[in-house]
PDB file of C-alpha atoms in Angstrom:
ATOM      1  CA  ASN V 238     -19.438  14.345-164.986  1.00 67.00           C
ATOM      2  CA  ALA V 239     -17.535  15.146-167.880  1.00 77.00           C
ATOM      3  CA  GLY V 240     -13.843  15.820-166.150  1.00 92.00           C
ATOM      4  CA  VAL V 241     -11.899  18.588-168.405  1.00 95.00           C
ATOM      5  CA  THR V 242     -12.973  19.544-171.672  1.00 96.00           C
ATOM      6  CA  GLN V 243     -11.564  21.718-174.315  1.00 97.00           C
ATOM      7  CA  THR V 244     -13.042  23.583-177.166  1.00 96.00           C
ATOM      8  CA  PRO V 245     -12.435  23.634-180.087  1.00 96.00           C
ATOM      9  CA  LYS V 246     -10.472  20.248-180.775  1.00 95.00           C
ATOM     10  CA  PHE V 247      -8.841  21.480-183.858  1.00 96.00           C
ATOM     11  CA  ARG V 248      -8.203  24.881-185.423  1.00 96.00           C
ATOM     12  CA  VAL V 249      -6.214  26.274-188.112  1.00 97.00           C
ATOM     13  CA  LEU V 250      -5.299  30.086-187.997  1.00 96.00           C
ATOM     14  CA  LYS V 251      -3.474  32.262-190.176  1.00 97.00           C
ATOM     15  CA  THR V 252      -0.217  34.497-188.997  1.00 97.00           C
ATOM     16  CA  GLY V 253      -1.617  37.561-187.191  1.00 96.00           C
ATOM     17  CA  GLN V 254      -5.091  36.152-186.167  1.00 97.00           C
ATOM     18  CA  SER V 255      -6.471  35.721-182.792  1.00 96.00           C
ATOM     19  CA  MET V 256      -8.354  33.181-181.178  1.00 95.00           C
ATOM     20  CA  THR V 257      -9.493  31.946-177.606  1.00 97.00           C
ATOM     21  CA  LEU V 258      -9.354  28.177-176.325  1.00 97.00           C
ATOM     22  CA  LEU V 259     -11.798  27.390-173.778  1.00 97.00           C
ATOM     23  CA  CYS V 260     -10.936  24.828-170.947  1.00 97.00           C
ATOM     24  CA  ALA V 261     -13.910  23.726-168.675  1.00 97.00           C
ATOM     25  CA  GLN V 262     -13.959  21.188-165.658  1.00 96.00           C
ATOM     26  CA  ASP V 263     -16.764  19.961-163.634  1.00 95.00           C
ATOM     27  CA  MET V 264     -14.719  18.837-160.707  1.00 92.00           C
ATOM     28  CA  ASN V 265     -14.620  21.911-158.453  1.00 92.00           C
ATOM     29  CA  HIS V 266     -10.773  22.080-158.729  1.00 91.00           C
ATOM     30  CA  GLU V 267      -9.025  25.076-157.582  1.00 90.00           C
ATOM     31  CA  TYR V 268      -6.088  24.831-159.767  1.00 91.00           C
ATOM     32  CA  MET V 269      -6.134  24.948-163.386  1.00 93.00           C
ATOM     33  CA  TYR V 270      -3.388  25.164-165.864  1.00 94.00           C
ATOM     34  CA  TRP V 271      -2.384  25.445-169.658  1.00 97.00           C
ATOM     35  CA  TYR V 272       0.295  23.648-171.386  1.00 96.00           C
ATOM     36  CA  ARG V 273       1.748  23.212-174.922  1.00 97.00           C
ATOM     37  CA  GLN V 274       3.225  19.751-176.274  1.00 96.00           C
ATOM     38  CA  ASP V 275       5.660  20.060-179.001  1.00 94.00           C
ATOM     39  CA  PRO V 276       7.599  17.005-180.333  1.00 87.00           C
ATOM     40  CA  GLY V 277      10.614  16.083-178.371  1.00 82.00           C
ATOM     41  CA  MET V 278       9.761  18.695-175.844  1.00 84.00           C
ATOM     42  CA  GLY V 279       7.556  17.028-173.638  1.00 87.00           C
ATOM     43  CA  LEU V 280       4.562  19.412-172.074  1.00 93.00           C
ATOM     44  CA  ARG V 281       5.557  22.700-171.151  1.00 93.00           C
ATOM     45  CA  LEU V 282       3.527  24.952-168.727  1.00 93.00           C
ATOM     46  CA  ILE V 283       2.227  28.103-170.320  1.00 96.00           C
ATOM     47  CA  HIS V 284       0.198  29.764-167.609  1.00 95.00           C
ATOM     48  CA  TYR V 285      -1.698  28.524-164.415  1.00 92.00           C
ATOM     49  CA  SER V 286      -4.225  29.679-162.091  1.00 92.00           C
ATOM     50  CA  VAL V 287      -4.685  28.876-158.212  1.00 87.00           C
ATOM     51  CA  GLY V 288      -7.987  30.072-157.918  1.00 89.00           C
ATOM     52  CA  GLU V 289     -10.737  32.488-159.496  1.00 92.00           C
ATOM     53  CA  GLY V 290      -9.499  35.812-160.626  1.00 92.00           C
ATOM     54  CA  THR V 291      -5.754  34.913-160.379  1.00 91.00           C
ATOM     55  CA  THR V 292      -3.282  33.750-162.966  1.00 93.00           C
ATOM     56  CA  ALA V 293       0.487  33.260-163.110  1.00 91.00           C
ATOM     57  CA  LYS V 294       2.993  32.697-165.693  1.00 92.00           C
ATOM     58  CA  GLY V 295       4.535  29.395-166.226  1.00 91.00           C
ATOM     59  CA  GLU V 296       7.471  28.322-168.294  1.00 90.00           C
ATOM     60  CA  VAL V 297       6.557  29.663-171.815  1.00 95.00           C
ATOM     61  CA  PRO V 298       4.032  32.518-171.395  1.00 96.00           C
ATOM     62  CA  ASP V 299       5.111  34.736-174.233  1.00 96.00           C
ATOM     63  CA  GLY V 300       2.302  35.360-176.816  1.00 96.00           C
ATOM     64  CA  TYR V 301      -0.372  34.118-174.559  1.00 97.00           C
ATOM     65  CA  ASN V 302      -2.801  35.639-172.168  1.00 97.00           C
ATOM     66  CA  VAL V 303      -5.281  33.888-169.744  1.00 97.00           C
ATOM     67  CA  SER V 304      -8.134  34.579-167.743  1.00 97.00           C
ATOM     68  CA  ARG V 305     -10.258  32.797-164.846  1.00 96.00           C
ATOM     69  CA  LEU V 306     -13.369  34.721-164.410  1.00 94.00           C
ATOM     70  CA  LYS V 307     -15.123  31.678-163.036  1.00 95.00           C
ATOM     71  CA  LYS V 308     -13.874  28.784-161.015  1.00 95.00           C
ATOM     72  CA  GLN V 309     -14.641  26.257-163.757  1.00 96.00           C
ATOM     73  CA  ASN V 310     -13.273  28.174-166.737  1.00 97.00           C
ATOM     74  CA  PHE V 311      -9.927  28.701-167.892  1.00 97.00           C
ATOM     75  CA  LEU V 312      -9.295  30.706-171.028  1.00 98.00           C
ATOM     76  CA  LEU V 313      -6.144  30.730-173.284  1.00 98.00           C
ATOM     77  CA  GLY V 314      -5.767  33.587-175.599  1.00 97.00           C
ATOM     78  CA  LEU V 315      -3.544  34.167-178.629  1.00 96.00           C
ATOM     79  CA  GLU V 316      -3.687  37.759-179.737  1.00 91.00           C
ATOM     80  CA  SER V 317      -1.657  37.600-182.789  1.00 96.00           C
ATOM     81  CA  ALA V 318      -0.915  34.076-183.796  1.00 96.00           C
ATOM     82  CA  ALA V 319       2.597  32.969-185.032  1.00 97.00           C
ATOM     83  CA  PRO V 320       3.725  29.761-186.676  1.00 96.00           C
ATOM     84  CA  SER V 321       5.881  29.029-183.457  1.00 96.00           C
ATOM     85  CA  GLN V 322       2.727  28.623-181.724  1.00 97.00           C
ATOM     86  CA  THR V 323       1.636  25.459-183.703  1.00 97.00           C
ATOM     87  CA  SER V 324       1.364  22.958-181.222  1.00 97.00           C
ATOM     88  CA  VAL V 325      -1.133  20.822-179.073  1.00 97.00           C
ATOM     89  CA  TYR V 326      -2.613  22.420-176.188  1.00 98.00           C
ATOM     90  CA  PHE V 327      -3.645  20.761-172.947  1.00 97.00           C
ATOM     91  CA  CYS V 328      -5.508  22.098-170.093  1.00 97.00           C
ATOM     92  CA  ALA V 329      -5.431  20.148-166.919  1.00 94.00           C
ATOM     93  CA  SER V 330      -6.759  20.780-163.322  1.00 93.00           C
ATOM     94  CA  ARG V 331      -6.478  19.559-159.732  1.00 89.00           C
ATOM     95  CA  ARG V 332      -7.754  19.916-156.203  1.00 84.00           C
ATOM     96  CA  LEU V 333      -6.098  22.504-153.832  1.00 76.00           C
ATOM     97  CA  ALA V 334      -5.565  20.369-150.795  1.00 69.00           C
ATOM     98  CA  GLY V 335      -6.415  17.188-149.310  1.00 61.00           C
ATOM     99  CA  GLY V 336      -5.365  14.857-152.280  1.00 59.00           C
ATOM    100  CA  PRO V 337      -5.309  13.584-154.615  1.00 58.00           C
ATOM    101  CA  TYR V 338      -2.624  15.849-156.207  1.00 73.00           C
ATOM    102  CA  GLU V 339      -2.544  14.623-159.821  1.00 83.00           C
ATOM    103  CA  GLN V 340      -3.583  16.626-162.326  1.00 88.00           C
ATOM    104  CA  TYR V 341      -6.513  15.703-164.721  1.00 91.00           C
ATOM    105  CA  PHE V 342      -6.064  16.445-168.456  1.00 94.00           C
ATOM    106  CA  GLY V 343      -8.481  17.572-171.096  1.00 95.00           C
ATOM    107  CA  PRO V 344      -8.209  15.901-174.436  1.00 95.00           C
ATOM    108  CA  GLY V 345      -6.171  18.383-176.374  1.00 96.00           C
ATOM    109  CA  THR V 346      -6.639  21.247-178.920  1.00 97.00           C
ATOM    110  CA  ARG V 347      -4.378  20.737-182.170  1.00 96.00           C
ATOM    111  CA  LEU V 348      -3.697  24.270-183.501  1.00 97.00           C
ATOM    112  CA  THR V 349      -1.759  24.985-186.823  1.00 97.00           C
ATOM    113  CA  VAL V 350      -0.769  28.625-187.463  1.00 97.00           C
ATOM    114  CA  THR V 351       0.074  29.067-191.217  1.00 96.00           C
TER     115      THR V 351
ATOM    116  CA  ALA O 230      14.802  24.719-159.946  1.00 74.00           C
ATOM    117  CA  GLN O 231      13.039  20.960-160.509  1.00 84.00           C
ATOM    118  CA  LYS O 232      14.046  18.774-163.464  1.00 92.00           C
ATOM    119  CA  VAL O 233      12.939  15.504-165.000  1.00 95.00           C
ATOM    120  CA  THR O 234      15.071  13.504-167.254  1.00 97.00           C
ATOM    121  CA  GLN O 235      13.958  10.633-169.467  1.00 97.00           C
ATOM    122  CA  ALA O 236      16.974   9.674-171.283  1.00 96.00           C
ATOM    123  CA  GLN O 237      15.378   6.852-173.311  1.00 96.00           C
ATOM    124  CA  THR O 238      13.551   8.691-176.180  1.00 95.00           C
ATOM    125  CA  GLU O 239      12.124   5.688-178.014  1.00 96.00           C
ATOM    126  CA  ILE O 240      12.004   1.968-177.082  1.00 97.00           C
ATOM    127  CA  SER O 241      10.916  -0.716-179.157  1.00 97.00           C
ATOM    128  CA  VAL O 242      10.114  -4.397-178.071  1.00 97.00           C
ATOM    129  CA  VAL O 243       8.327  -7.412-178.988  1.00 97.00           C
ATOM    130  CA  GLU O 244       5.244  -8.427-177.515  1.00 97.00           C
ATOM    131  CA  LYS O 245       5.392 -10.118-174.058  1.00 97.00           C
ATOM    132  CA  GLU O 246       8.982  -8.810-173.324  1.00 97.00           C
ATOM    133  CA  ASP O 247       9.471  -6.901-170.152  1.00 97.00           C
ATOM    134  CA  VAL O 248      10.370  -3.175-170.623  1.00 97.00           C
ATOM    135  CA  THR O 249      11.586  -0.517-168.018  1.00 97.00           C
ATOM    136  CA  LEU O 250      11.119   3.064-168.716  1.00 98.00           C
ATOM    137  CA  ASP O 251      13.722   5.254-166.519  1.00 97.00           C
ATOM    138  CA  CYS O 252      12.952   8.632-164.826  1.00 98.00           C
ATOM    139  CA  VAL O 253      15.630  10.508-162.907  1.00 98.00           C
ATOM    140  CA  TYR O 254      14.539  14.011-161.103  1.00 97.00           C
ATOM    141  CA  GLU O 255      16.161  16.764-159.568  1.00 95.00           C
ATOM    142  CA  THR O 256      14.663  18.649-156.717  1.00 90.00           C
ATOM    143  CA  ARG O 257      15.998  20.765-153.642  1.00 87.00           C
ATOM    144  CA  ASP O 258      12.664  20.105-152.008  1.00 84.00           C
ATOM    145  CA  THR O 259      12.326  17.454-149.283  1.00 83.00           C
ATOM    146  CA  THR O 260       8.492  17.264-150.032  1.00 83.00           C
ATOM    147  CA  TYR O 261       7.567  16.351-153.611  1.00 87.00           C
ATOM    148  CA  TYR O 262       5.327  14.034-155.623  1.00 88.00           C
ATOM    149  CA  LEU O 263       6.312  12.110-158.575  1.00 91.00           C
ATOM    150  CA  PHE O 264       3.975  10.945-161.201  1.00 93.00           C
ATOM    151  CA  TRP O 265       3.564   8.750-164.319  1.00 96.00           C
ATOM    152  CA  TYR O 266       1.159   9.505-167.211  1.00 95.00           C
ATOM    153  CA  LYS O 267       0.414   7.565-170.412  1.00 96.00           C
ATOM    154  CA  GLN O 268      -0.366   9.236-173.961  1.00 95.00           C
ATOM    155  CA  PRO O 269      -1.766   6.715-176.321  1.00 95.00           C
ATOM    156  CA  PRO O 270      -1.994   7.449-180.043  1.00 92.00           C
ATOM    157  CA  SER O 271      -5.458   8.795-179.380  1.00 91.00           C
ATOM    158  CA  GLY O 272      -3.532  11.720-177.827  1.00 91.00           C
ATOM    159  CA  GLU O 273      -5.177  12.056-174.243  1.00 91.00           C
ATOM    160  CA  LEU O 274      -3.050  12.023-171.156  1.00 93.00           C
ATOM    161  CA  VAL O 275      -3.760   9.168-168.652  1.00 93.00           C
ATOM    162  CA  PHE O 276      -2.601   9.423-164.980  1.00 91.00           C
ATOM    163  CA  LEU O 277      -1.160   6.156-163.960  1.00 93.00           C
ATOM    164  CA  ILE O 278       0.461   6.592-160.761  1.00 91.00           C
ATOM    165  CA  ARG O 279       1.355   9.176-157.910  1.00 88.00           C
ATOM    166  CA  ARG O 280       4.142   8.802-155.323  1.00 88.00           C
ATOM    167  CA  ASN O 281       5.051  10.978-152.511  1.00 85.00           C
ATOM    168  CA  SER O 282       8.543  11.632-151.349  1.00 87.00           C
ATOM    169  CA  PHE O 283       8.038   9.978-148.044  1.00 85.00           C
ATOM    170  CA  ASP O 284       6.737   6.613-149.387  1.00 82.00           C
ATOM    171  CA  GLU O 285       9.635   4.593-151.104  1.00 80.00           C
ATOM    172  CA  GLN O 286       7.603   1.379-151.126  1.00 81.00           C
ATOM    173  CA  ASN O 287       7.416  -0.106-154.595  1.00 83.00           C
ATOM    174  CA  GLU O 288       3.988  -0.485-156.360  1.00 84.00           C
ATOM    175  CA  ILE O 289       2.727  -3.081-158.403  1.00 85.00           C
ATOM    176  CA  SER O 290      -0.789  -2.684-160.368  1.00 86.00           C
ATOM    177  CA  GLY O 291      -1.199  -5.789-162.644  1.00 92.00           C
ATOM    178  CA  ARG O 292       1.519  -5.824-165.282  1.00 93.00           C
ATOM    179  CA  TYR O 293       2.928  -2.512-164.070  1.00 94.00           C
ATOM    180  CA  SER O 294       5.350  -1.884-161.487  1.00 93.00           C
ATOM    181  CA  TRP O 295       7.066   1.142-160.167  1.00 93.00           C
ATOM    182  CA  ASN O 296      10.272   1.566-158.268  1.00 94.00           C
ATOM    183  CA  PHE O 297      11.308   4.618-156.363  1.00 93.00           C
ATOM    184  CA  GLN O 298      14.770   5.115-155.030  1.00 93.00           C
ATOM    185  CA  LYS O 299      15.402   8.309-153.355  1.00 91.00           C
ATOM    186  CA  SER O 300      18.972   7.498-153.035  1.00 92.00           C
ATOM    187  CA  THR O 301      19.390   7.722-156.859  1.00 94.00           C
ATOM    188  CA  SER O 302      16.592   9.996-157.370  1.00 95.00           C
ATOM    189  CA  SER O 303      14.836   7.752-159.807  1.00 96.00           C
ATOM    190  CA  PHE O 304      11.320   6.617-160.266  1.00 96.00           C
ATOM    191  CA  ASN O 305      11.379   3.631-162.833  1.00 96.00           C
ATOM    192  CA  PHE O 306       8.332   2.043-164.442  1.00 96.00           C
ATOM    193  CA  THR O 307       8.360  -1.425-165.571  1.00 96.00           C
ATOM    194  CA  ILE O 308       5.876  -3.221-167.828  1.00 96.00           C
ATOM    195  CA  THR O 309       5.732  -6.858-167.489  1.00 96.00           C
ATOM    196  CA  ALA O 310       4.650  -9.160-170.628  1.00 97.00           C
ATOM    197  CA  SER O 311       4.107  -6.224-172.710  1.00 97.00           C
ATOM    198  CA  GLN O 312       1.234  -5.686-174.841  1.00 97.00           C
ATOM    199  CA  VAL O 313       0.332  -3.894-178.097  1.00 97.00           C
ATOM    200  CA  VAL O 314      -1.934  -1.621-176.294  1.00 96.00           C
ATOM    201  CA  ASP O 315       0.999  -0.662-174.123  1.00 97.00           C
ATOM    202  CA  SER O 316       2.055   1.425-177.318  1.00 97.00           C
ATOM    203  CA  ALA O 317       2.293   5.074-176.349  1.00 97.00           C
ATOM    204  CA  VAL O 318       4.468   7.994-175.004  1.00 96.00           C
ATOM    205  CA  TYR O 319       5.077   7.683-171.403  1.00 97.00           C
ATOM    206  CA  PHE O 320       5.604  10.903-169.166  1.00 96.00           C
ATOM    207  CA  CYS O 321       7.534  11.256-165.816  1.00 96.00           C
ATOM    208  CA  ALA O 322       6.647  14.307-163.982  1.00 94.00           C
ATOM    209  CA  LEU O 323       7.676  16.132-160.620  1.00 92.00           C
ATOM    210  CA  SER O 324       5.654  18.406-158.522  1.00 86.00           C
ATOM    211  CA  GLU O 325       7.349  20.208-155.481  1.00 75.00           C
ATOM    212  CA  SER O 326       5.714  21.700-152.425  1.00 62.00           C
ATOM    213  CA  LEU O 327       2.051  20.752-153.330  1.00 55.00           C
ATOM    214  CA  LEU O 328       0.860  22.730-150.170  1.00 53.00           C
ATOM    215  CA  THR O 329       2.016  25.933-151.449  1.00 53.00           C
ATOM    216  CA  GLY O 330       0.131  27.344-154.343  1.00 52.00           C
ATOM    217  CA  ALA O 331       3.129  29.017-156.156  1.00 48.00           C
ATOM    218  CA  ASN O 332       4.812  25.718-156.359  1.00 52.00           C
ATOM    219  CA  SER O 333       1.849  23.654-157.564  1.00 65.00           C
ATOM    220  CA  LYS O 334       3.213  23.215-161.159  1.00 75.00           C
ATOM    221  CA  LEU O 335       4.029  19.609-162.658  1.00 84.00           C
ATOM    222  CA  THR O 336       7.570  19.522-164.688  1.00 90.00           C
ATOM    223  CA  PHE O 337       7.544  17.045-167.149  1.00 93.00           C
ATOM    224  CA  GLY O 338      10.116  14.967-168.732  1.00 95.00           C
ATOM    225  CA  LYS O 339      10.293  14.946-172.352  1.00 94.00           C
ATOM    226  CA  GLY O 340       8.511  11.352-172.741  1.00 95.00           C
ATOM    227  CA  ILE O 341       9.545   8.003-174.065  1.00 96.00           C
ATOM    228  CA  THR O 342       7.823   6.436-176.962  1.00 96.00           C
ATOM    229  CA  LEU O 343       7.205   2.855-176.367  1.00 98.00           C
ATOM    230  CA  SER O 344       6.264   0.491-179.453  1.00 97.00           C
ATOM    231  CA  VAL O 345       5.133  -2.892-178.799  1.00 97.00           C
ATOM    232  CA  ARG O 346       5.390  -5.245-181.876  1.00 96.00           C
ATOM    233  CA  PRO O 347       3.250  -8.131-182.274  1.00 95.00           C
TER     234      PRO O 347
END
């Protein structure tokens, strides 16, 4: 039982390049989330999904797209990376109902855009 | 809209001191959950505790204790006899209306960096 895993752990991109971050969970959780963490800003929600095939915008969605084609996977895409997207990205998941309601986080992906 | 305020940004204590991390929240919902997460220097986010809005009992887990007061909208976290391994960033978070999918999001405070010196 690996919990929540993220691929890759580190990545350096040049401005304008694209990439996809993969999040996978093996807990059969319905809800999945993508956050970014910046110094002094805490964690901010980018996009989330309440089930396979559904996604919704969070607090800071601009410049990102997501897809949830399979229940266990949640992909975060950057079509044209910008230096402002340099951050640590965390994926999380939780159960729909019946508790517990805490979110379980992956180890994070450190992305640098030069 | 929901909001979490962690007014303390950095705290430094000497080992064995007690330390309290403050968390104040805002919400219009009557049903909500509060959480504390720990982020050690290794970077992962570790869940510490969950408390629902109907349960105001304080909780103690070893050296950790939490004080939830609805009257002041606070959910404070105390570490007794701190240790160097407690050095981390601590986040308080709030989630409203957990049974409604659209409101299943966590709102985080900006975090408190705790440094425990030997």
